[in-house]
């Protein structure tokens, strides 16, 4: 889907989730950041980036992203 619609924030968030599960933290971070820049209301991207931040020890950033994800749901 991203080949035909590279600016689809939802698809980027899903790909970011897949990358995170496969251990590609850098790729996941890029996808989440891009999804959020395209559509700041993409809750899955905020949640995914929040989880990445939490596991990296950025608890303040994680809390901000996860709070935003909850607000958007």
mmCIF file of C-alpha atoms in Angstrom:
data_model
loop_
_atom_site.group_PDB
_atom_site.id
_atom_site.type_symbol
_atom_site.label_atom_id
_atom_site.label_comp_id
_atom_site.label_asym_id
_atom_site.label_seq_id
_atom_site.Cartn_x
_atom_site.Cartn_y
_atom_site.Cartn_z
ATOM 1 C CA UNK A 1 0.000 0.000 0.000
ATOM 2 C CA UNK A 2 2.826 2.434 0.759
ATOM 3 C CA UNK A 3 4.152 2.026 -2.765
ATOM 4 C CA UNK A 4 0.961 3.561 -4.142
ATOM 5 C CA UNK A 5 0.320 5.931 -1.234
ATOM 6 C CA UNK A 6 3.623 6.799 0.478
ATOM 7 C CA UNK A 7 1.936 9.517 2.552
ATOM 8 C CA UNK A 8 -0.647 7.249 4.190
ATOM 9 C CA UNK A 9 -0.112 7.896 7.902
ATOM 10 C CA UNK A 10 -2.101 4.833 8.949
ATOM 11 C CA UNK A 11 -0.070 2.516 6.741
ATOM 12 C CA UNK A 12 3.153 4.051 8.031
ATOM 13 C CA UNK A 13 2.020 3.472 11.613
ATOM 14 C CA UNK A 14 1.251 -0.168 10.846
ATOM 15 C CA UNK A 15 4.601 -0.663 9.133
ATOM 16 C CA UNK A 16 6.294 0.990 12.109
ATOM 17 C CA UNK A 17 4.588 -1.486 14.424
ATOM 18 C CA UNK A 18 5.762 -4.389 12.282
ATOM 19 C CA UNK A 19 9.302 -3.036 12.198
ATOM 20 C CA UNK A 20 9.326 -2.579 15.976
ATOM 21 C CA UNK A 21 8.176 -6.170 16.493
ATOM 22 C CA UNK A 22 10.970 -7.368 14.229
ATOM 23 C CA UNK A 23 13.569 -5.404 16.169
ATOM 24 C CA UNK A 24 14.088 -2.629 13.585
ATOM 25 C CA UNK A 25 13.851 0.232 16.054
ATOM 26 C CA UNK A 26 15.358 2.822 13.706
ATOM 27 C CA UNK A 27 12.965 1.948 10.883
ATOM 28 C CA UNK A 28 10.031 1.948 13.281
ATOM 29 C CA UNK A 29 11.034 5.344 14.649
ATOM 30 C CA UNK A 30 11.225 6.799 11.137
ATOM 31 C CA UNK A 31 7.794 5.410 10.250
ATOM 32 C CA UNK A 32 6.160 6.669 13.447
ATOM 33 C CA UNK A 33 7.750 10.111 13.118
ATOM 34 C CA UNK A 34 6.668 10.405 9.477
ATOM 35 C CA UNK A 35 3.131 9.233 10.244
ATOM 36 C CA UNK A 36 2.831 11.826 13.004
ATOM 37 C CA UNK A 37 4.224 14.578 10.778
ATOM 38 C CA UNK A 38 1.638 13.710 8.116
ATOM 39 C CA UNK A 39 -1.281 13.311 10.514
ATOM 40 C CA UNK A 40 -0.849 14.333 14.136
ATOM 41 C CA UNK A 41 -4.105 12.502 14.921
ATOM 42 C CA UNK A 42 -2.671 9.054 14.093
ATOM 43 C CA UNK A 43 -3.030 7.411 17.512
ATOM 44 C CA UNK A 44 -1.221 4.180 16.525
ATOM 45 C CA UNK A 45 1.879 6.157 15.587
ATOM 46 C CA UNK A 46 1.892 8.021 18.905
ATOM 47 C CA UNK A 47 1.420 4.761 20.810
ATOM 48 C CA UNK A 48 4.148 2.997 18.856
ATOM 49 C CA UNK A 49 6.606 5.844 19.286
ATOM 50 C CA UNK A 50 5.708 6.003 22.963
ATOM 51 C CA UNK A 51 6.538 2.336 23.383
ATOM 52 C CA UNK A 52 9.866 2.807 21.604
ATOM 53 C CA UNK A 53 10.703 5.754 23.825
ATOM 54 C CA UNK A 54 9.799 3.817 26.973
ATOM 55 C CA UNK A 55 12.067 0.906 26.089
ATOM 56 C CA UNK A 56 14.864 3.363 25.274
ATOM 57 C CA UNK A 57 14.520 4.961 28.727
ATOM 58 C CA UNK A 58 12.917 8.225 27.544
ATOM 59 C CA UNK A 59 10.094 8.039 30.034
ATOM 60 C CA UNK A 60 9.007 11.675 29.673
ATOM 61 C CA UNK A 61 8.776 11.364 25.875
ATOM 62 C CA UNK A 62 6.988 8.039 26.233
ATOM 63 C CA UNK A 63 4.433 9.528 28.590
ATOM 64 C CA UNK A 64 3.765 12.437 26.225
ATOM 65 C CA UNK A 65 3.237 10.133 23.237
ATOM 66 C CA UNK A 66 1.132 7.613 25.129
ATOM 67 C CA UNK A 67 -1.043 10.346 26.668
ATOM 68 C CA UNK A 68 -1.593 11.776 23.186
ATOM 69 C CA UNK A 69 -2.534 8.339 21.843
ATOM 70 C CA UNK A 70 -5.110 7.889 24.606
ATOM 71 C CA UNK A 71 -6.535 11.365 23.963
ATOM 72 C CA UNK A 72 -6.966 10.505 20.285
ATOM 73 C CA UNK A 73 -8.686 7.168 20.824
#
